[in-house]
Coordinates of C-alpha atoms in Angstrom, one line a residue:
Chain S
X1 CA 2.9 26.4 -33.6
X2 CA 0.2 29.1 -32.9
X3 CA -1.4 26.8 -30.6
X4 CA 1.9 26.4 -28.7
X5 CA 2.1 30.3 -28.4
X6 CA -1.5 30.5 -27.1
X7 CA -0.7 28.2 -24.5
X8 CA 2.4 29.6 -23.4
X9 CA 0.8 33.1 -23.3
X10 CA -1.9 31.5 -21.2
X11 CA 0.5 30.0 -18.7
X12 CA 2.3 33.2 -18.2
X13 CA -0.8 35.2 -17.8
X14 CA -2.2 32.7 -15.2
X15 CA 1.1 32.7 -13.2
X16 CA 1.2 36.4 -13.3
X17 CA -2.4 37.0 -12.2
X18 CA -1.8 35.2 -8.9
X19 CA 0.8 37.9 -8.0
X20 CA -1.3 40.9 -8.4
X21 CA -3.5 40.5 -5.4
X22 CA -1.4 41.4 -2.3
X23 CA -3.5 40.3 0.5
X24 CA -3.4 36.5 -0.4
X25 CA -0.9 34.7 1.5
X26 CA 0.2 30.9 1.7
X27 CA -0.8 28.9 4.8
X28 CA 0.5 25.6 5.8
X29 CA -1.3 23.7 8.4
X30 CA 1.0 21.2 10.2
X31 CA -0.2 18.3 12.3
X32 CA 2.1 17.6 15.2
X33 CA 1.7 14.8 17.9
X34 CA 2.5 14.6 21.6
X35 CA 1.8 12.6 24.6
X36 CA 0.8 15.1 27.3
X37 CA 3.3 17.6 25.9
X38 CA 6.1 15.3 25.1
X39 CA 6.6 15.4 21.2
X40 CA 5.8 11.9 19.4
X41 CA 7.4 11.3 15.8
X42 CA 7.9 8.0 14.1
X43 CA 11.0 7.5 15.6
X44 CA 9.2 7.3 19.1
X45 CA 7.3 4.3 17.9
X46 CA 8.0 0.7 19.1
X47 CA 9.2 1.5 22.5
X48 CA 7.3 1.7 25.7
X49 CA 7.8 5.4 26.3
X50 CA 4.1 6.3 27.3
X51 CA 1.7 5.7 30.0
X52 CA -1.9 6.0 29.8
X53 CA -3.8 7.8 32.7
X54 CA -5.1 4.2 33.8
X55 CA -1.4 3.2 34.2
X56 CA -0.6 1.0 31.2
X57 CA 2.7 1.5 29.6
X58 CA 2.2 1.6 25.9
X59 CA 4.2 1.8 22.7
X60 CA 2.7 3.0 19.3
X61 CA 3.3 1.1 16.1
X62 CA 0.9 2.7 13.7
X63 CA -1.2 5.9 13.9
X64 CA -3.0 7.1 10.8
X65 CA -6.4 9.0 10.8
X66 CA -8.5 11.0 8.5
X67 CA -9.5 14.6 8.7
X68 CA -12.1 16.0 6.3
X69 CA -13.6 19.2 5.3
X70 CA -10.6 21.2 6.4
X71 CA -11.5 24.7 6.3
X72 CA -9.7 27.8 6.7
X73 CA -12.3 30.5 5.9
X74 CA -13.4 29.8 2.4
X75 CA -10.3 27.8 1.7
X76 CA -11.0 24.1 2.0
X77 CA -9.8 20.5 1.3
X78 CA -12.1 17.6 1.1
X79 CA -10.0 15.2 3.2
X80 CA -6.5 14.1 4.1
X81 CA -4.9 10.9 5.4
X82 CA -2.3 11.7 8.1
X83 CA 0.1 9.0 8.7
X84 CA 2.8 9.5 11.3
X85 CA 4.5 6.3 11.0
X86 CA 5.1 6.9 7.3
X87 CA 5.5 10.7 7.9
X88 CA 3.0 11.3 5.2
X89 CA 0.0 13.7 5.0
X90 CA 1.4 15.9 7.9
X91 CA 0.8 19.2 6.2
X92 CA -2.0 20.9 4.1
X93 CA -1.2 23.9 2.2
X94 CA -3.4 26.7 1.0
X95 CA -2.1 29.1 -1.4
X96 CA -4.7 31.9 -1.7
X97 CA -5.6 32.8 2.0
X98 CA -6.9 36.2 2.8
X99 CA -5.0 38.1 5.5
X100 CA -7.1 39.0 8.7
X101 CA -9.2 36.7 10.8
X102 CA -9.7 33.2 9.7
X103 CA -11.7 30.5 11.2
X104 CA -10.1 27.0 11.3
X105 CA -11.9 23.9 11.4
X106 CA -12.1 20.4 10.3
X107 CA -14.0 17.2 10.8
X108 CA -12.2 14.2 12.6
X109 CA -13.0 11.0 10.3
X110 CA -15.9 11.4 7.9
X111 CA -19.4 12.7 8.5
X112 CA -21.8 10.2 7.1
X113 CA -22.5 12.1 3.7
X114 CA -18.9 11.7 3.0
X115 CA -18.5 8.2 4.6
X116 CA -19.2 6.5 1.3
X117 CA -17.9 2.9 0.7
X118 CA -15.2 2.4 -1.6
X119 CA -15.2 5.9 -3.2
X120 CA -11.7 7.1 -2.3
X121 CA -9.0 5.5 -4.4
X122 CA -6.1 6.6 -2.3
X123 CA -7.7 5.2 0.9
X124 CA -8.7 2.0 -0.8
X125 CA -5.1 1.7 -2.0
X126 CA -3.7 2.0 1.4
X127 CA -6.5 -0.4 3.1
X128 CA -8.4 2.2 5.2
X129 CA -11.7 0.8 4.6
X130 CA -14.3 -0.5 7.1
X131 CA -15.9 -3.8 6.2
X132 CA -19.5 -3.7 4.7
X133 CA -20.6 -5.9 7.6
X134 CA -19.9 -3.0 9.9
X135 CA -21.7 -0.6 7.5
X136 CA -18.7 0.1 5.2
X137 CA -17.1 3.4 4.6
X138 CA -13.8 4.2 6.1
X139 CA -11.6 4.3 9.3
X140 CA -11.4 7.6 11.2
X141 CA -8.4 6.3 12.8
X142 CA -6.1 3.4 13.4
X143 CA -3.9 3.6 16.4
X144 CA -2.2 0.3 16.8
X145 CA 0.5 -0.7 19.5
X146 CA 1.2 -2.8 22.6
X147 CA 0.6 -2.4 26.2
X148 CA 2.0 -4.1 29.3
X149 CA -0.8 -6.2 30.6
X150 CA -1.5 -6.9 34.2
X151 CA 1.2 -9.9 34.2
X152 CA 3.5 -7.3 32.7
X153 CA 3.4 -9.0 29.3
X154 CA 3.2 -7.5 26.1
X155 CA -0.3 -7.4 24.7
X156 CA -1.7 -5.8 21.6
X157 CA -4.1 -3.1 21.2
X158 CA -6.0 -1.8 18.2
X159 CA -7.8 1.5 18.9
X160 CA -9.6 1.7 15.6
X161 CA -12.1 4.6 15.5
X162 CA -14.9 4.2 13.0
X163 CA -18.7 5.0 12.7
X164 CA -20.4 3.6 15.6
X165 CA -22.3 0.4 14.6
X166 CA -24.7 -1.8 16.7
X167 CA -24.5 -5.2 14.9
X168 CA -27.0 -7.0 17.4
X169 CA -29.0 -7.8 14.4
X170 CA -26.6 -8.2 11.4
X171 CA -29.3 -7.8 9.0
X172 CA -30.3 -4.5 10.3
X173 CA -27.3 -2.5 11.4
X174 CA -27.8 0.6 13.6
X175 CA -25.4 3.2 12.6
X176 CA -24.3 6.3 14.5
X177 CA -22.0 9.1 13.0
X178 CA -19.4 9.4 15.4
X179 CA -17.2 11.6 13.3
X180 CA -16.9 15.1 15.1
X181 CA -16.3 18.8 14.3
X182 CA -12.9 20.2 15.6
X183 CA -13.3 24.0 15.7
X184 CA -10.0 25.4 16.4
X185 CA -11.5 28.9 16.6
X186 CA -10.1 32.2 14.9
X187 CA -6.6 32.8 13.8
X188 CA -5.3 36.1 12.7
X189 CA -3.3 35.7 9.5
X190 CA -0.7 38.4 8.5
X191 CA 1.6 36.6 6.3
X192 CA 3.0 33.5 4.9
X193 CA 3.0 31.3 7.8
X194 CA 2.5 27.8 9.2
X195 CA 0.0 26.8 11.9
X196 CA 0.5 23.9 13.9
X197 CA -2.4 21.5 14.8
X198 CA -1.5 19.4 17.7
X199 CA -2.9 15.8 18.6
X200 CA -2.4 14.9 22.2
X201 CA -2.5 11.1 21.9
X202 CA -2.9 10.7 25.6
X203 CA -6.3 12.2 25.4
X204 CA -7.8 9.4 23.7
X205 CA -7.1 7.4 26.9
X206 CA -8.3 9.9 29.3
X207 CA -10.8 12.5 29.1
X208 CA -13.7 12.1 30.0
X209 CA -13.4 8.3 30.1
X210 CA -10.5 6.5 31.6
X211 CA -9.4 4.0 29.1
X212 CA -8.6 0.5 30.5
X213 CA -6.6 -1.3 27.9
X214 CA -7.0 -4.4 29.8
X215 CA -10.6 -4.3 29.0
X216 CA -10.9 -2.5 25.8
X217 CA -7.8 -3.5 23.5
X218 CA -8.9 -5.2 20.3
X219 CA -12.0 -5.8 18.4
X220 CA -13.3 -2.6 19.1
X221 CA -14.7 -1.8 15.5
X222 CA -17.9 -3.7 16.2
X223 CA -18.2 -2.5 19.6
X224 CA -20.8 0.4 19.6
X225 CA -20.3 1.4 23.3
X226 CA -16.5 1.6 22.7
X227 CA -16.9 3.9 19.7
X228 CA -19.1 6.1 21.7
X229 CA -16.5 6.4 24.4
X230 CA -13.7 7.1 21.8
X231 CA -15.9 9.7 20.2
X232 CA -16.3 11.5 23.6
X233 CA -12.5 11.2 24.4
X234 CA -11.6 12.5 20.9
X235 CA -13.0 15.8 21.4
X236 CA -10.2 17.1 23.5
X237 CA -7.5 15.7 21.4
X238 CA -6.9 18.5 19.0
X239 CA -5.6 22.1 19.9
X240 CA -4.1 25.0 18.1
X241 CA -0.3 25.1 18.4
X242 CA 2.3 27.6 17.4
X243 CA 2.0 29.9 14.6
X244 CA 5.3 30.8 12.7
X245 CA 5.9 33.2 10.0
X246 CA 7.5 31.7 7.0
Chain M
X1 CA 0.4 22.8 -17.3
X2 CA 0.6 19.2 -18.4
X3 CA -0.8 20.0 -22.0
X4 CA 1.8 22.8 -22.2
X5 CA 4.6 20.3 -21.8
X6 CA 3.0 17.8 -23.7
X7 CA 3.0 20.2 -26.7
X8 CA 6.4 21.3 -26.0
X9 CA 7.5 17.7 -26.1
X10 CA 5.7 17.1 -29.4
X11 CA 7.5 20.0 -31.0
X12 CA 10.7 18.9 -29.9
X13 CA 10.2 15.5 -30.8
X14 CA 9.1 16.4 -34.3
X15 CA 11.8 18.9 -34.7
X16 CA 14.4 16.2 -33.8
X17 CA 12.8 13.4 -35.6
X18 CA 12.8 15.2 -38.8
X19 CA 16.7 15.5 -38.8
X20 CA 17.2 11.8 -37.9
X21 CA 15.7 9.9 -40.9
X22 CA 15.8 6.3 -39.9
X23 CA 14.8 6.5 -36.4
X24 CA 12.3 3.7 -35.5
X25 CA 9.6 4.8 -33.2
X26 CA 8.3 2.1 -30.7
X27 CA 4.4 1.7 -30.4
X28 CA 3.1 2.7 -27.1
X29 CA 1.8 -0.2 -25.3
X30 CA -1.8 0.0 -23.8
X31 CA -1.9 -1.6 -20.5
X32 CA -5.3 -3.3 -20.1
X33 CA -6.2 -2.4 -16.4
X34 CA -9.1 -4.4 -14.9
X35 CA -12.2 -2.5 -14.1
X36 CA -12.2 -3.2 -10.4
X37 CA -8.6 -1.7 -10.2
X38 CA -9.6 1.2 -12.2
X39 CA -12.5 1.7 -10.1
X40 CA -11.0 1.3 -6.7
X41 CA -7.3 2.0 -7.0
X42 CA -4.9 4.9 -7.6
X43 CA -3.0 4.5 -11.0
X44 CA -0.3 2.0 -11.4
X45 CA 3.4 3.1 -11.3
X46 CA 4.6 3.5 -14.9
X47 CA 7.8 5.6 -14.8
X48 CA 8.2 8.2 -17.3
X49 CA 11.7 7.2 -18.1
X50 CA 10.7 3.9 -19.1
X51 CA 7.4 3.8 -20.8
X52 CA 5.7 0.7 -21.9
X53 CA 6.2 0.1 -25.6
X54 CA 5.2 -2.9 -27.6
X55 CA 8.7 -3.6 -28.6
X56 CA 10.0 -2.9 -25.0
X57 CA 7.6 -5.3 -23.5
X58 CA 8.2 -8.1 -26.2
X59 CA 11.9 -7.6 -25.9
X60 CA 11.6 -7.8 -22.0
X61 CA 9.6 -11.2 -22.4
X62 CA 12.1 -12.7 -24.5
X63 CA 15.0 -11.8 -21.9
X64 CA 12.7 -13.1 -19.0
X65 CA 12.8 -16.6 -20.6
X66 CA 16.3 -16.4 -22.0
X67 CA 19.1 -18.6 -20.3
X68 CA 21.7 -16.3 -21.7
X69 CA 21.2 -14.4 -18.5
X70 CA 22.9 -17.0 -16.4
X71 CA 26.3 -17.9 -15.8
X72 CA 26.3 -21.2 -17.6
X73 CA 23.1 -21.1 -19.7
X74 CA 21.2 -23.2 -17.6
X75 CA 18.5 -20.7 -16.0
X76 CA 16.5 -17.9 -17.0
X77 CA 14.2 -15.7 -14.7
X78 CA 11.4 -18.1 -15.7
X79 CA 13.3 -21.1 -14.1
X80 CA 12.2 -19.8 -10.7
X81 CA 9.2 -17.7 -12.0
X82 CA 7.2 -20.1 -14.0
X83 CA 4.1 -18.6 -15.6
X84 CA 2.1 -21.6 -15.1
X85 CA 2.5 -21.4 -11.3
X86 CA 1.7 -17.8 -11.2
X87 CA 5.6 -17.0 -11.7
X88 CA 6.7 -19.2 -8.8
X89 CA 8.7 -22.4 -8.6
X90 CA 6.8 -24.5 -6.1
X91 CA 10.2 -25.0 -4.2
X92 CA 10.5 -24.4 -0.3
X93 CA 13.2 -22.2 -1.4
X94 CA 14.6 -21.4 -4.7
X95 CA 17.9 -23.3 -6.1
X96 CA 20.1 -21.2 -8.5
X97 CA 22.5 -22.1 -11.3
X98 CA 25.2 -23.6 -8.8
X99 CA 22.6 -25.9 -7.2
X100 CA 22.8 -24.0 -4.1
X101 CA 19.5 -23.3 -2.2
X102 CA 18.5 -19.8 -1.1
X103 CA 16.9 -18.8 1.9
X104 CA 13.7 -17.5 0.4
X105 CA 10.6 -18.7 -1.4
X106 CA 10.4 -17.3 -4.9
X107 CA 7.7 -14.6 -5.1
X108 CA 4.8 -14.7 -7.4
X109 CA 5.0 -11.9 -10.2
X110 CA 1.8 -10.0 -11.0
X111 CA 0.3 -6.7 -10.2
X112 CA 3.8 -5.2 -9.7
X113 CA 2.9 -1.9 -11.1
X114 CA 0.5 -1.5 -8.0
X115 CA 3.2 -1.8 -5.6
X116 CA 2.9 1.9 -5.0
X117 CA 6.0 2.2 -2.8
X118 CA 8.1 0.1 -5.3
X119 CA 9.7 -1.8 -2.5
X120 CA 10.4 -5.2 -4.0
X121 CA 11.6 -8.6 -2.4
X122 CA 10.2 -10.2 0.8
X123 CA 12.3 -7.6 2.8
X124 CA 11.9 -4.7 0.5
X125 CA 15.5 -4.4 -0.4
X126 CA 15.1 -3.6 -4.2
X127 CA 13.6 -0.1 -5.0
X128 CA 11.9 -0.2 -8.5
X129 CA 11.4 -3.1 -10.7
X130 CA 14.2 -1.9 -12.9
X131 CA 16.6 -2.0 -9.9
X132 CA 15.3 -5.3 -8.8
X133 CA 16.0 -7.0 -12.2
X134 CA 19.7 -6.1 -11.6
X135 CA 20.1 -8.3 -8.8
X136 CA 19.0 -11.9 -9.8
X137 CA 21.6 -11.7 -12.7
X138 CA 24.5 -11.3 -10.5
X139 CA 23.3 -13.0 -7.3
X140 CA 25.5 -16.0 -6.7
X141 CA 22.4 -18.1 -5.4
X142 CA 20.4 -17.1 -8.6
X143 CA 21.7 -16.7 -12.1
X144 CA 25.4 -15.9 -10.9
X145 CA 26.4 -14.1 -13.8
X146 CA 28.3 -10.8 -14.5
X147 CA 26.4 -8.1 -16.2
X148 CA 29.4 -7.2 -18.6
X149 CA 29.5 -10.9 -20.0
X150 CA 25.7 -11.1 -20.2
X151 CA 25.6 -7.6 -22.1
X152 CA 28.5 -8.9 -24.4
X153 CA 26.5 -12.0 -25.3
X154 CA 23.5 -10.3 -26.2
X155 CA 25.4 -7.8 -27.9
X156 CA 26.9 -10.4 -30.2
X157 CA 23.5 -11.7 -31.2
X158 CA 22.1 -9.7 -34.3
X159 CA 18.5 -10.4 -33.4
X160 CA 18.8 -8.9 -30.0
X161 CA 20.6 -5.9 -31.8
X162 CA 17.6 -5.3 -33.9
X163 CA 15.1 -5.7 -31.0
X164 CA 17.0 -3.3 -28.7
X165 CA 17.3 -0.8 -31.5
X166 CA 13.6 -1.0 -32.0
X167 CA 12.8 -0.8 -28.3
X168 CA 15.2 1.9 -27.3
X169 CA 16.8 3.4 -30.5
X170 CA 20.2 2.1 -29.7
X171 CA 21.8 -1.2 -30.4
X172 CA 24.4 -0.7 -27.5
X173 CA 23.2 -3.2 -25.1
X174 CA 23.8 -2.8 -21.6
X175 CA 22.5 -3.7 -18.0
X176 CA 20.3 -0.6 -17.8
X177 CA 18.4 -1.3 -21.0
X178 CA 18.1 -5.2 -20.3
X179 CA 16.5 -4.2 -16.9
X180 CA 14.2 -1.7 -18.5
X181 CA 12.9 -4.1 -21.0
X182 CA 12.3 -6.9 -18.2
X183 CA 10.4 -4.4 -16.0
X184 CA 8.4 -3.3 -18.8
X185 CA 7.3 -7.0 -19.4
X186 CA 6.9 -7.6 -15.5
X187 CA 4.4 -4.3 -15.5
X188 CA 2.0 -6.3 -18.0
X189 CA 1.7 -9.3 -15.8
X190 CA -1.9 -8.5 -14.4
X191 CA -3.9 -10.9 -12.4
X192 CA -7.6 -9.4 -12.1
X193 CA -9.8 -12.1 -13.2
X194 CA -10.6 -14.6 -10.5
X195 CA -13.9 -15.9 -9.4
X196 CA -14.2 -13.3 -6.7
X197 CA -13.6 -10.5 -9.0
X198 CA -16.5 -11.8 -11.1
X199 CA -18.7 -11.8 -8.0
X200 CA -17.9 -8.5 -7.3
X201 CA -18.6 -7.3 -10.8
X202 CA -22.0 -9.1 -10.3
X203 CA -21.4 -11.8 -12.9
X204 CA -21.4 -15.0 -10.7
X205 CA -22.4 -15.9 -7.1
X206 CA -20.4 -17.4 -4.2
X207 CA -21.2 -20.5 -2.5
X208 CA -22.7 -20.3 1.0
X209 CA -19.1 -21.6 2.3
X210 CA -17.1 -19.0 0.2
X211 CA -19.4 -16.3 1.4
X212 CA -18.8 -17.3 5.1
X213 CA -15.3 -17.5 4.4
X214 CA -15.2 -14.0 3.2
X215 CA -16.9 -13.0 6.2
X216 CA -14.4 -14.7 8.4
X217 CA -11.8 -12.8 6.5
X218 CA -13.4 -9.6 7.2
X219 CA -14.6 -9.8 10.8
X220 CA -12.4 -8.2 13.3
X221 CA -13.1 -10.9 16.0
X222 CA -12.3 -13.8 13.6
X223 CA -9.8 -13.7 10.8
X224 CA -9.4 -10.0 10.6
X225 CA -7.2 -10.5 7.4
X226 CA -8.3 -7.4 5.6
X227 CA -6.4 -5.0 7.7
X228 CA -3.2 -6.2 5.8
X229 CA -4.3 -8.3 2.8
X230 CA -6.7 -6.2 1.0
X231 CA -10.6 -6.6 0.5
X232 CA -13.3 -6.0 -2.0
X233 CA -12.2 -2.4 -2.0
X234 CA -8.5 -3.1 -2.4
X235 CA -8.5 -6.0 -5.2
X236 CA -4.7 -6.2 -4.7
X237 CA -5.1 -8.4 -1.7
X238 CA -2.2 -6.9 -0.2
X239 CA -1.0 -3.7 1.4
X240 CA 2.5 -4.2 0.1
X241 CA 3.7 -3.2 3.7
X242 CA 5.9 -5.2 6.0
X243 CA 4.9 -6.8 9.1
X244 CA 5.6 -9.6 11.5
X245 CA 2.6 -12.0 11.3
X246 CA 3.8 -14.1 14.2
X247 CA 5.8 -16.9 12.7
X248 CA 8.7 -17.0 15.1
X249 CA 9.9 -16.1 18.6
X250 CA 13.4 -15.3 17.2
X251 CA 14.4 -14.7 13.8
X252 CA 17.0 -16.4 11.5
X253 CA 16.1 -14.1 8.6
X254 CA 15.7 -10.6 10.1
X255 CA 13.9 -9.5 6.8
X256 CA 13.1 -5.7 6.7
X257 CA 15.4 -5.4 9.8
X258 CA 18.3 -6.3 7.8
X259 CA 17.6 -3.7 5.4
X260 CA 16.8 -0.7 7.6
X261 CA 19.0 -1.7 10.4
X262 CA 16.2 -0.8 12.8
X263 CA 15.7 -3.7 15.5
X264 CA 12.0 -2.7 15.5
X265 CA 11.7 -4.0 11.8
X266 CA 13.2 -7.6 12.8
X267 CA 11.2 -10.4 11.5
X268 CA 9.1 -8.1 9.2
X269 CA 8.4 -9.4 5.8
X270 CA 6.2 -8.0 2.8
X271 CA 2.5 -9.0 2.9
X272 CA 2.1 -11.1 -0.2
X273 CA -1.0 -10.8 -2.4
X274 CA -3.4 -13.7 -1.7
X275 CA -4.3 -14.1 -5.5
X276 CA -3.4 -17.4 -7.1
X277 CA -2.6 -19.3 -3.8
X278 CA -3.8 -22.4 -5.6
X279 CA -0.5 -22.3 -7.7
X280 CA 1.9 -20.8 -5.1
X281 CA 2.5 -23.2 -2.5
X282 CA 4.6 -23.6 -0.2
X283 CA 3.8 -20.5 1.7
X284 CA 5.6 -17.6 3.5
X285 CA 9.1 -15.9 2.8
X286 CA 10.9 -19.3 3.6
X287 CA 8.0 -21.8 2.3
X288 CA 7.6 -23.2 5.6
X289 CA 3.9 -24.1 5.1
X290 CA 3.0 -26.8 2.4
X291 CA -0.9 -26.2 2.6
X292 CA -3.4 -23.5 3.1
X293 CA -4.7 -25.3 6.0
X294 CA -1.2 -25.0 7.9
X295 CA -1.3 -21.2 7.1
X296 CA -4.8 -20.8 8.6
X297 CA -4.0 -22.9 11.6
X298 CA -1.1 -20.7 12.0
X299 CA -3.2 -17.6 12.3
X300 CA -5.8 -19.6 14.3
X301 CA -3.6 -21.0 17.1
X302 CA -0.1 -20.9 16.0
X303 CA 0.9 -17.2 16.6
X304 CA 4.5 -16.9 18.3
X305 CA 5.1 -13.8 20.5
X306 CA 7.9 -11.3 19.9
X307 CA 8.8 -7.8 20.3
X308 CA 8.0 -6.9 16.7
X309 CA 4.8 -9.0 16.2
X310 CA 2.1 -7.0 14.5
X311 CA -0.3 -5.5 17.0
X312 CA -3.3 -6.8 14.7
X313 CA -2.4 -10.3 15.8
X314 CA -4.8 -11.0 18.5
X315 CA -4.8 -13.2 21.4
X316 CA -1.2 -14.1 20.9
X317 CA -1.1 -15.7 24.4
X318 CA -3.6 -18.3 23.2
X319 CA -1.8 -18.4 19.9
X320 CA -4.6 -16.7 18.1
X321 CA -8.4 -16.5 18.0
X322 CA -9.2 -20.2 17.6
X323 CA -11.3 -20.3 14.6
X324 CA -13.9 -23.1 14.4
X325 CA -13.2 -26.0 12.0
X326 CA -15.9 -24.8 9.9
X327 CA -14.7 -21.1 9.7
X328 CA -11.3 -22.6 8.8
X329 CA -12.6 -24.5 6.0
X330 CA -14.8 -21.9 4.6
X331 CA -11.9 -19.3 5.0
X332 CA -10.0 -21.6 2.5
X333 CA -12.8 -21.9 0.2
X334 CA -12.9 -18.1 0.0
X335 CA -9.1 -17.8 -0.5
X336 CA -9.5 -20.2 -3.5
X337 CA -11.9 -17.8 -5.0
X338 CA -9.1 -15.6 -5.7
X339 CA -7.5 -17.9 -8.2
X340 CA -6.9 -16.5 -11.7
X341 CA -7.0 -19.3 -14.1
X342 CA -6.8 -16.5 -17.0
X343 CA -3.6 -15.3 -15.6
X344 CA -1.7 -18.6 -15.5
X345 CA -3.0 -19.5 -19.0
X346 CA -2.5 -16.1 -20.6
X347 CA -0.6 -17.0 -23.9
X348 CA 0.9 -13.5 -23.6
X349 CA 2.9 -14.6 -20.6
X350 CA 4.1 -17.9 -21.8
X351 CA 7.5 -18.7 -23.6

């Protein structure tokens, strides 16, 4: 019985102590998706609603990606899988954010030191792994869908972003870390609020490399050059969106 | 916070049990989780409102094999889910008590607690194992009984009364408790000891053919099976999600589409695990393929285009990626390394 009261007391103490620093607020980071400004939700999947800069009409059937080392000043989260199709992982909440100027940044994918084969149970359970023959670790992104080919027939694409790997000699893989830092700069935090992080999906097909799905559609994981192109295009995909007070 | 609740719970428990003198306390059942599952996967789904107990599991097993659950006492769950066939029936589509053939192939039953979204059946129509077990009993093409009758029959059996009392603390038998017990038994059906598991644990080696077959499975330009069917890092060998793997141009059975009402889900079925294929022929939701050769030929050159075919199916216009004869044979050899003889011979799972 004593033990019980001790614990009760402890619980009460802990829950109270978080109330007495007034400058700490709750911030939710919210990932939103658009195609050149037109909002994209899971309900927009499976129909040919979008066009790439190169002119291919596309539909999206799967979009999931990892962001890691998400940092809002000293608040951080190791990684998160964002899955638009399943509407999961779209938010990250930090509870003890100091008001004032905070810097917001994260890594798209996993930097090499974190991209260790098989260590994340949640990502294994949802089959986000990269085969060992390609250096192991995890996908950074899976964007799957269909495009209309030159004959206006449906064709599949698998825009899978991983660490670039040159497999010319299967016994001696050459790996290049193609994750990248997304620095969203300074945000001024005054109270509990939601910060939108926008992904413009069209950018993956656009800038600086105009993507031709007729050429680069499937089997891009073992394609070193394709991974380099994705890495370049990815740099302009994210931007800071609306900030709303809660 | 956890320990706080735990202690409150204990206190409540003790204060209650002291007033009810003759209450039997069931013994918690320790699930033996294979090392690879423990290492690689998140925890299995064990609902707090139906914790596994020795008594509950044993009762569930008895019910699973009991023909009392059918309209005319001719079939049990095990009639279609035979433990020596990894809990399938080897029929193209299952036949119920009235001799009527359903439209679906009986699914194998193992590692069900690792179906994290808890969507069961080929089309995901049943949410949670407890709910799933309600269906076969009243389904006209399966046991075709009526739950009230089944409960009454069990109620009039003094042995069952005792067993329910020990497992659930009441001898008032109803469909809720019957399905809870069955679901407990089903959660103990774990298959995690195949040759490939032993290989991953470093206890055995693969033949060069099996090794090449695994590479075909993993290589994006070849099989590219791992995006849906698991890998060395996902020893379930399924993603438990729904896909159209290109079987048909148009669909007699809409699968997931009939459940969600979304045409974009038409022709999608749950990815089956690739464990124990040696015991579970014929294959696919309608049992259309008798052999693994036919399955592999399908993926290699038999793909049928449709609006909902999964984007992971490559070169659909050419029917698929056209694997060489050697790669096909090796892929089959690899698939068979996922056979778990311990599972089909496990005495705990036999009648």
